Coordinates of C-alpha atoms in Angstrom, one line a residue:
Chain A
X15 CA 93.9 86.3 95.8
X16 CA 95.7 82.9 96.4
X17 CA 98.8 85.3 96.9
X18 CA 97.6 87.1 99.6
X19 CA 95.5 84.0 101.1
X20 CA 98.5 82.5 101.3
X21 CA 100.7 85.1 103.4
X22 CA 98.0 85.5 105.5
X23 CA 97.8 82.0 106.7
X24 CA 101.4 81.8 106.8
X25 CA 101.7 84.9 109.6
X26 CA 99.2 83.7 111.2
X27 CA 100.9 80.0 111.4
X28 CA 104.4 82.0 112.0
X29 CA 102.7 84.0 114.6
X30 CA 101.5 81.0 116.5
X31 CA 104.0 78.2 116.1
X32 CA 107.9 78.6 117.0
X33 CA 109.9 76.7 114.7
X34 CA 112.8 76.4 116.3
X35 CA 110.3 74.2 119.2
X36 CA 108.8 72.0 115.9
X37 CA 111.3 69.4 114.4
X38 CA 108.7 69.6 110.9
X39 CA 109.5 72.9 110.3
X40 CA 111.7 73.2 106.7
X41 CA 115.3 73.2 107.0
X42 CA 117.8 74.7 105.1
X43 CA 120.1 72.7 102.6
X44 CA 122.9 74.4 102.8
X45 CA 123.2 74.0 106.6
X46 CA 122.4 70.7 106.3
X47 CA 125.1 69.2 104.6
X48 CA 127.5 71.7 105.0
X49 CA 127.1 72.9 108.6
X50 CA 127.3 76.6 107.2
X51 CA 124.5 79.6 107.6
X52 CA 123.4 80.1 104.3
X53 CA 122.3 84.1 104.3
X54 CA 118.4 83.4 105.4
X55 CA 119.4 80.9 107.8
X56 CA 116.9 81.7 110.8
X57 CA 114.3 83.8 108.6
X58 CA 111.4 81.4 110.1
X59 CA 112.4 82.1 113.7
X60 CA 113.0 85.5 113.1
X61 CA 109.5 86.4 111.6
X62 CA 108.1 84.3 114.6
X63 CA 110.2 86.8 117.0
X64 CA 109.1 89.5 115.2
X65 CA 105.5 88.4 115.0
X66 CA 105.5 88.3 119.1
X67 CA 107.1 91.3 119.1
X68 CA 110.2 90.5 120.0
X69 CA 112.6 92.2 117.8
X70 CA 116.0 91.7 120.0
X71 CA 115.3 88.1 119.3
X72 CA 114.8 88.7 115.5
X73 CA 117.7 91.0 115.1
X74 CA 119.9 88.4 117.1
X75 CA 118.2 85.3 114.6
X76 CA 118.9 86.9 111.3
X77 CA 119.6 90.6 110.9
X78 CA 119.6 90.8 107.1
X79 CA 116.4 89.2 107.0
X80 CA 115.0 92.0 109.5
X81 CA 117.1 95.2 108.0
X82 CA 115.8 93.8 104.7
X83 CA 111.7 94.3 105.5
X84 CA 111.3 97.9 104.3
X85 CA 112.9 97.0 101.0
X86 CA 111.0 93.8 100.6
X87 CA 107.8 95.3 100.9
X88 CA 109.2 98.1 98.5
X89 CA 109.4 95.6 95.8
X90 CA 106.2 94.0 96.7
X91 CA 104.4 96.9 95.9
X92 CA 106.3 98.1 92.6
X93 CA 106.1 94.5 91.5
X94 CA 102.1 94.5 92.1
X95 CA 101.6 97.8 90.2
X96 CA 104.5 97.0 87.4
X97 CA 102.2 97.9 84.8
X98 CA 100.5 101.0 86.8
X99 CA 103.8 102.6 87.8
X100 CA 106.5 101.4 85.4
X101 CA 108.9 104.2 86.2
X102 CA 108.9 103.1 89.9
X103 CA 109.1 99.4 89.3
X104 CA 112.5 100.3 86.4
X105 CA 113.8 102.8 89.7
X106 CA 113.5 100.0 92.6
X107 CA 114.9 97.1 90.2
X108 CA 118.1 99.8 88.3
X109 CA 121.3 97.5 88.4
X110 CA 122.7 99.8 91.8
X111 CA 119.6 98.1 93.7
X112 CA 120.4 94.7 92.5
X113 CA 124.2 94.9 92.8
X114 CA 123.7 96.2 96.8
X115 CA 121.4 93.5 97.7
X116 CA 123.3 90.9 95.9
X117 CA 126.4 92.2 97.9
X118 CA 124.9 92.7 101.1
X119 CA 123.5 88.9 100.8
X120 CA 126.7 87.1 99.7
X121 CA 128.9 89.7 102.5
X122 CA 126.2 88.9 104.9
X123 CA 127.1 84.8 104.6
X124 CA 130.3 85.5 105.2
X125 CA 130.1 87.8 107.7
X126 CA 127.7 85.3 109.6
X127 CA 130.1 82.4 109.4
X128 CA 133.3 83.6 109.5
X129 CA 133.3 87.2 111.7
X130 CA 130.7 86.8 114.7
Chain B
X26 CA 79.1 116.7 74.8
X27 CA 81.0 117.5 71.3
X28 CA 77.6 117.2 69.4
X29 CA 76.4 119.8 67.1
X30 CA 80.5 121.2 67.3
X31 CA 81.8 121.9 63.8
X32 CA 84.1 120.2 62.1
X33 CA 87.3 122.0 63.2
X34 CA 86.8 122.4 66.7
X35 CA 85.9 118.3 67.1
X36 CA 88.9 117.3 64.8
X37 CA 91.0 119.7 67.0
X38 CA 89.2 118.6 70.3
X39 CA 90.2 114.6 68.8
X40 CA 94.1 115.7 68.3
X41 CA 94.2 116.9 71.8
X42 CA 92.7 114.3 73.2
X43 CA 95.6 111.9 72.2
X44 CA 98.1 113.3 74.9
X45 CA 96.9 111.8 77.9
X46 CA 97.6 114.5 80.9
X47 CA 95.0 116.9 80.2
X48 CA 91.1 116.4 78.8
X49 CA 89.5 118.9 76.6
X50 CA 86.5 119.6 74.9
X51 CA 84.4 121.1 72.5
X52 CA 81.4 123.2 74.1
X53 CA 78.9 124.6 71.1
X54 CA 77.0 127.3 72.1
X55 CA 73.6 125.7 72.0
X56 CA 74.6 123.6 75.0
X57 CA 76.7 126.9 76.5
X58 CA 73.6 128.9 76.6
X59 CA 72.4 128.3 80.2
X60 CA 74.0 129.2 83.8
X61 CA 77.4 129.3 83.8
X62 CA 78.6 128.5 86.9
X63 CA 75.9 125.2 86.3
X64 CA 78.3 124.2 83.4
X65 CA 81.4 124.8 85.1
X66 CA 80.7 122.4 88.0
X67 CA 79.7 119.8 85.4
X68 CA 83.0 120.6 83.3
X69 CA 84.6 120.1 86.1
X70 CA 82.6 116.8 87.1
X71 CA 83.7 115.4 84.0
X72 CA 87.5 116.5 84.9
X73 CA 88.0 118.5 81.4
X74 CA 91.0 120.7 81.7
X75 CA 90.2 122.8 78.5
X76 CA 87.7 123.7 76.9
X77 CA 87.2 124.9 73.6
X78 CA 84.4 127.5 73.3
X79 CA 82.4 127.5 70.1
X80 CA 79.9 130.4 68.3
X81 CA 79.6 132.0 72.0
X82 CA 78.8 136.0 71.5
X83 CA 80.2 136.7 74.8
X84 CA 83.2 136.7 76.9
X85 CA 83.9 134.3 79.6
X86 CA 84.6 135.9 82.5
X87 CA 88.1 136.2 83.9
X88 CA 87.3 133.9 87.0
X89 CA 85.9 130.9 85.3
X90 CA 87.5 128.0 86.5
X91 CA 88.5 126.0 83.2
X92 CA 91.1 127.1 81.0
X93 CA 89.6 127.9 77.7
X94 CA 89.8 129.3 73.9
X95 CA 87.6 130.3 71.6
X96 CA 86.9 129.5 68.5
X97 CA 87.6 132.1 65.9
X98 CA 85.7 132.6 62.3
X99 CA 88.2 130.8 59.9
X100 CA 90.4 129.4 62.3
X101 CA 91.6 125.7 61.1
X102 CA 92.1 123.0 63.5
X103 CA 96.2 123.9 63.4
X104 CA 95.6 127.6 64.5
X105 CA 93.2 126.3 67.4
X106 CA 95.9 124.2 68.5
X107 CA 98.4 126.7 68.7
X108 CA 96.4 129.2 70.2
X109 CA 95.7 126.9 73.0
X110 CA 99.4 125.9 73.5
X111 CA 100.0 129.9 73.6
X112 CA 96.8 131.4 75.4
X113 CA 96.9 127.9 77.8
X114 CA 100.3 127.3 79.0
X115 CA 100.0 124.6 81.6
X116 CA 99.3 122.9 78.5
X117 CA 102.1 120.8 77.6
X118 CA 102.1 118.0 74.6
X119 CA 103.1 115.0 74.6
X120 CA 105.9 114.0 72.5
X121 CA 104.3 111.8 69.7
X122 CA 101.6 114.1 68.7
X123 CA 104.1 117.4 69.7
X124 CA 106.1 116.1 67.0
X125 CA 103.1 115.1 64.5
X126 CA 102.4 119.1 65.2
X127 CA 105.5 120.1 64.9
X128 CA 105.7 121.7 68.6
X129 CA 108.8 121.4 70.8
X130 CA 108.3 118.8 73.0
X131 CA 109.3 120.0 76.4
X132 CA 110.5 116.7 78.5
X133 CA 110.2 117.5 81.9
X134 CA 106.9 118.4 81.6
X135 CA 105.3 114.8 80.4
X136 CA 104.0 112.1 82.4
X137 CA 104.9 108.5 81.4
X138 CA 102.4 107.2 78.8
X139 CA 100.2 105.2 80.5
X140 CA 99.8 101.1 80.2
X141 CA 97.0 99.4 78.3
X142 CA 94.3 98.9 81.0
X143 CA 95.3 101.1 83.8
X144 CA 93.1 104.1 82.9
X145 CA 93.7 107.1 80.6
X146 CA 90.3 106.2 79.3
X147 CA 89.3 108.0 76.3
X148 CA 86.4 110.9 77.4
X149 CA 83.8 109.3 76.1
X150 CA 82.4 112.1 74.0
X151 CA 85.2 111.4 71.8
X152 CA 83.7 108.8 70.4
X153 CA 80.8 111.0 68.6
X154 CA 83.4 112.8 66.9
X155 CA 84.0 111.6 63.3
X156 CA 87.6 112.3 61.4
X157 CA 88.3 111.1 58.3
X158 CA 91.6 108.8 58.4
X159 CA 94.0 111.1 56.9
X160 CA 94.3 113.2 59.7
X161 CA 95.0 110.6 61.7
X162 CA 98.4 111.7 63.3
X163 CA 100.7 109.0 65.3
X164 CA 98.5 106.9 68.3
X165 CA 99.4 108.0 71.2
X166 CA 102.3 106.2 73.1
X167 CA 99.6 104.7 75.6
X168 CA 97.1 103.0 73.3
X169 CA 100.2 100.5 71.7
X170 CA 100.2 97.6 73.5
X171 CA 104.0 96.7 75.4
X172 CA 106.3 97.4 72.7
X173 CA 107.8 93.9 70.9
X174 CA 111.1 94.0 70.7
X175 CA 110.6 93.8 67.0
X176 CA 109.4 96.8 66.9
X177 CA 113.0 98.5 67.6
X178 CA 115.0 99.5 64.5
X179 CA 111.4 101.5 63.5
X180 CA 111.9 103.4 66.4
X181 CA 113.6 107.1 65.9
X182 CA 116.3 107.9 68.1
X183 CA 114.3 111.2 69.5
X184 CA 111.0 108.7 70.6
X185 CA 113.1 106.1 73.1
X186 CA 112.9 107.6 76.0
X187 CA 108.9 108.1 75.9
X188 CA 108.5 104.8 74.2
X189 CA 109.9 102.7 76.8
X190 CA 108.0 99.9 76.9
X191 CA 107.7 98.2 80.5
X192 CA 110.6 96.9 82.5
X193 CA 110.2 93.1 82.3
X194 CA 110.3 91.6 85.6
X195 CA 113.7 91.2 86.9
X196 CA 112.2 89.2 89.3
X197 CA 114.4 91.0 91.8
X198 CA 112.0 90.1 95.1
X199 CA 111.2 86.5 94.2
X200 CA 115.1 86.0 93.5
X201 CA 116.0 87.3 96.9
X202 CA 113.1 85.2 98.6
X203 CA 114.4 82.2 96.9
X204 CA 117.6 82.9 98.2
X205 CA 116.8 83.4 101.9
X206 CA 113.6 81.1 101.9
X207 CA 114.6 77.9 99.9
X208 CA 118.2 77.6 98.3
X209 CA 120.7 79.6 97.9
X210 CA 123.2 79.1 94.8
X211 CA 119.9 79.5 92.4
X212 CA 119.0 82.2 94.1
X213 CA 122.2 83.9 93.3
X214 CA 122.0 83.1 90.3
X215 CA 118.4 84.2 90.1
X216 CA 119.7 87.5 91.0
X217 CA 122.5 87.7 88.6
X218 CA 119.7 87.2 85.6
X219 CA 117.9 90.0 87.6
X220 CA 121.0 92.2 87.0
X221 CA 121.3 91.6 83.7
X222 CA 117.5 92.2 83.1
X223 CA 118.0 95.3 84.1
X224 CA 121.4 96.7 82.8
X225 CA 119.8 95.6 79.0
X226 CA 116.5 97.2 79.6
X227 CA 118.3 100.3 80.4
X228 CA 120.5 99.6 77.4
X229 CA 117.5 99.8 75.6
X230 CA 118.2 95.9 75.0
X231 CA 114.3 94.8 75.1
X232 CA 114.5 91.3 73.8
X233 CA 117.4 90.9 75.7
X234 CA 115.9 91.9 78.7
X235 CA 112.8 89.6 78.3
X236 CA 115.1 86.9 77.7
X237 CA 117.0 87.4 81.0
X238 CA 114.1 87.7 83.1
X239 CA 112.6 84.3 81.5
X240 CA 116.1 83.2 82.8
X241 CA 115.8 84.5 86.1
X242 CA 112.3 83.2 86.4
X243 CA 113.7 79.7 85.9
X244 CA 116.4 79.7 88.4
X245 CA 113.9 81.4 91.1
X246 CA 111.7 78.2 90.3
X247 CA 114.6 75.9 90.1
X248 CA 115.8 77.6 93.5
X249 CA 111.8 76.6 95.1
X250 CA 111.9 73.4 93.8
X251 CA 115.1 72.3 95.4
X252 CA 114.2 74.0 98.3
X253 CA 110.5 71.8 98.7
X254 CA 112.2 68.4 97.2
X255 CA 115.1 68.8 100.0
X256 CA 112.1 69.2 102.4
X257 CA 110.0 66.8 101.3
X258 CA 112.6 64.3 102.0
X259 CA 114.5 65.7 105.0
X260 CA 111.7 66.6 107.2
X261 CA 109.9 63.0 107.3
X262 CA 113.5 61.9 107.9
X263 CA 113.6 63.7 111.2
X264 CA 110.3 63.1 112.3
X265 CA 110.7 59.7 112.2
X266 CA 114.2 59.4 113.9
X267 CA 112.4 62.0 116.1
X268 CA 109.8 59.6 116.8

């Protein structure tokens, strides 16, 4: 209930405010100190493009983060009905799954630094 | 709905019962007596699957909608059983009472056992059925509770696969959220842990697995921590050389 409370008031706050205008919104460590895009560097601005519909914008912010949406909410569900649907929940979370997103986010840092 | 059923058709009525894809039960003449196409709806109300027909003088006719036997004179409960298996064939066991019986146990045919508290509630007019403990075959696989890892080396070889207790979380979506949301090298790491939580399960490595997703639970929490303390201090930081 506090779980879903939660994402609810963060749309709508993500929805309303743009972070890149606010200077409160969190910041990323990694970028920080380093001056590198870690792989969810511009998540926050993104959902806020996406949540004005503006997906250009969000693509352009952080594409991983954007491609990655269908799969998320994939593992949202299978994690909310682990005990319901077990053979669903072993399927999404089988080592291929894990490998290809760990890959796609560690190739995606590098890709976001060092290619474009 | 079993009451006033003999003996051999209840205990028969109890063994079925423990697979958990289909619901059958005992119907005794006494109750069977009225309209027919009245007791059908109701069978059907109460989502049996089979029935078993008991002291009824008369045959069924061809078109009635639930898939039933009937009780013969001397049948025991084992040649009910394997009358409905032969005269039923949708019917398909599952594989802890299959073997109990001695059936084969045709895989592809199962559903996974169910987990404790998310249905496969016992028909209730099981409960009126009385059998004394020595015919007790194996539980079904969906009244245990998550399987301790302890429980392994009791485990035959034949059983795994339909025994399988739950995947522990691997944590997979937190792990990537930590990654993207808060800080990265925990994440990763989080996500390694979610690897190996997976790879042992499907090893059949329970307490392994449970171990590695307590693991990956930490780093995921390690990774939100980092990710709020860096925050906590950073942000005031800029608001005031903001200001």
């Amino acid at each position: 209930m506090v779980l879903i409370a939660g994402i609810i008031l963060l749309i709508a706050l993500y929805a309303l405010l743009d972070p890149g205008q606010l200077v409160w919104a969190p910041k990323c460590p990694l970028y920080v100190f380093t001056g590198l895009q870690c792989p969810g560097c511009g998540s926050q601005r993104a959902m806020h493009a996406l949540l004005t519909g503006n997906v250009a914008d969000a693509w352009q912010y952080n594409a991983l983060m954007v491609a990655s949406l269908p799969l998320l909410a994939a593992l949202a569900w299978a994690w909310c009905f682990r005990t319901r649907h077990p053979r669903a929940y072993a399927m999404l979370n089988s080592v291929p799954v894990i490998v290809t997103c760990a890959v796609a986010i560690v190739a995606w840092f590098f890709i976001r630094n060092f290619c474009l | 709905m079993s009451e006033g059923a003999s003996p051999v058709a209840s205990a028969a009525m109890e063994t079925l019962n423990r697979g958990t894809r289909y619901r059958v039960g005992v119907v005794p003449e006494s109750i069977f007596a009225g309209d027919l196409e009245a007791m059908a709806e109701a069978l059907l109300g109460e989502k049996v699957d089979m029935l078993i027909v008991e002291n009824y003088s008369h045959e069924l006719p061809a078109d009635f909608p639930v898939a039933h036997i009937m009780v013969l004179p001397g049948d025991d409960e084992q040649q009910l059983i394997d009358r409905l298996m032969r005269e039923c064939p949708d019917y398909a066991p599952e594989r802890s009472w299959a073997q109990a019986l001695g059936e084969t146990f045709d895989e592809k045919r199962t559903v996974p056992p169910p987990m404790p508290g998310s249905g496969a509630v016992p028909p209730a007019y099981q409960q009126a059925v009385q059998v004394p403990p020595q015919e007790q075959p194996q539980p079904a696989p969906g009244m245990q509770p998550e399987m301790q890892p302890g429980n392994q080396p009791g485990m035959q070889p034949g059983m795994q696969h339909q025994q399988r207790p739950v995947m522990p979380e691997t944590s997979l979506l937190w792990s990537i959220l930590a990654t993207i949301l808060c800080c990265v090298i925990p994440g990763i790491i989080a996500i390694v842990y979610s690897t190996m939580v997976s790879s042992k399960y499907f090893a059949s490595d329970y307490a392994g697995a449970e171990k590695a997703s307590r693991l990956a639970q930490i780093w995921v929490i390690v990774s939100i921590v980092l990710g709020c303390v860096f925050n906590a201090l950073y942000v005031p930081l800029m608001l005031m050389s903001s200001l």
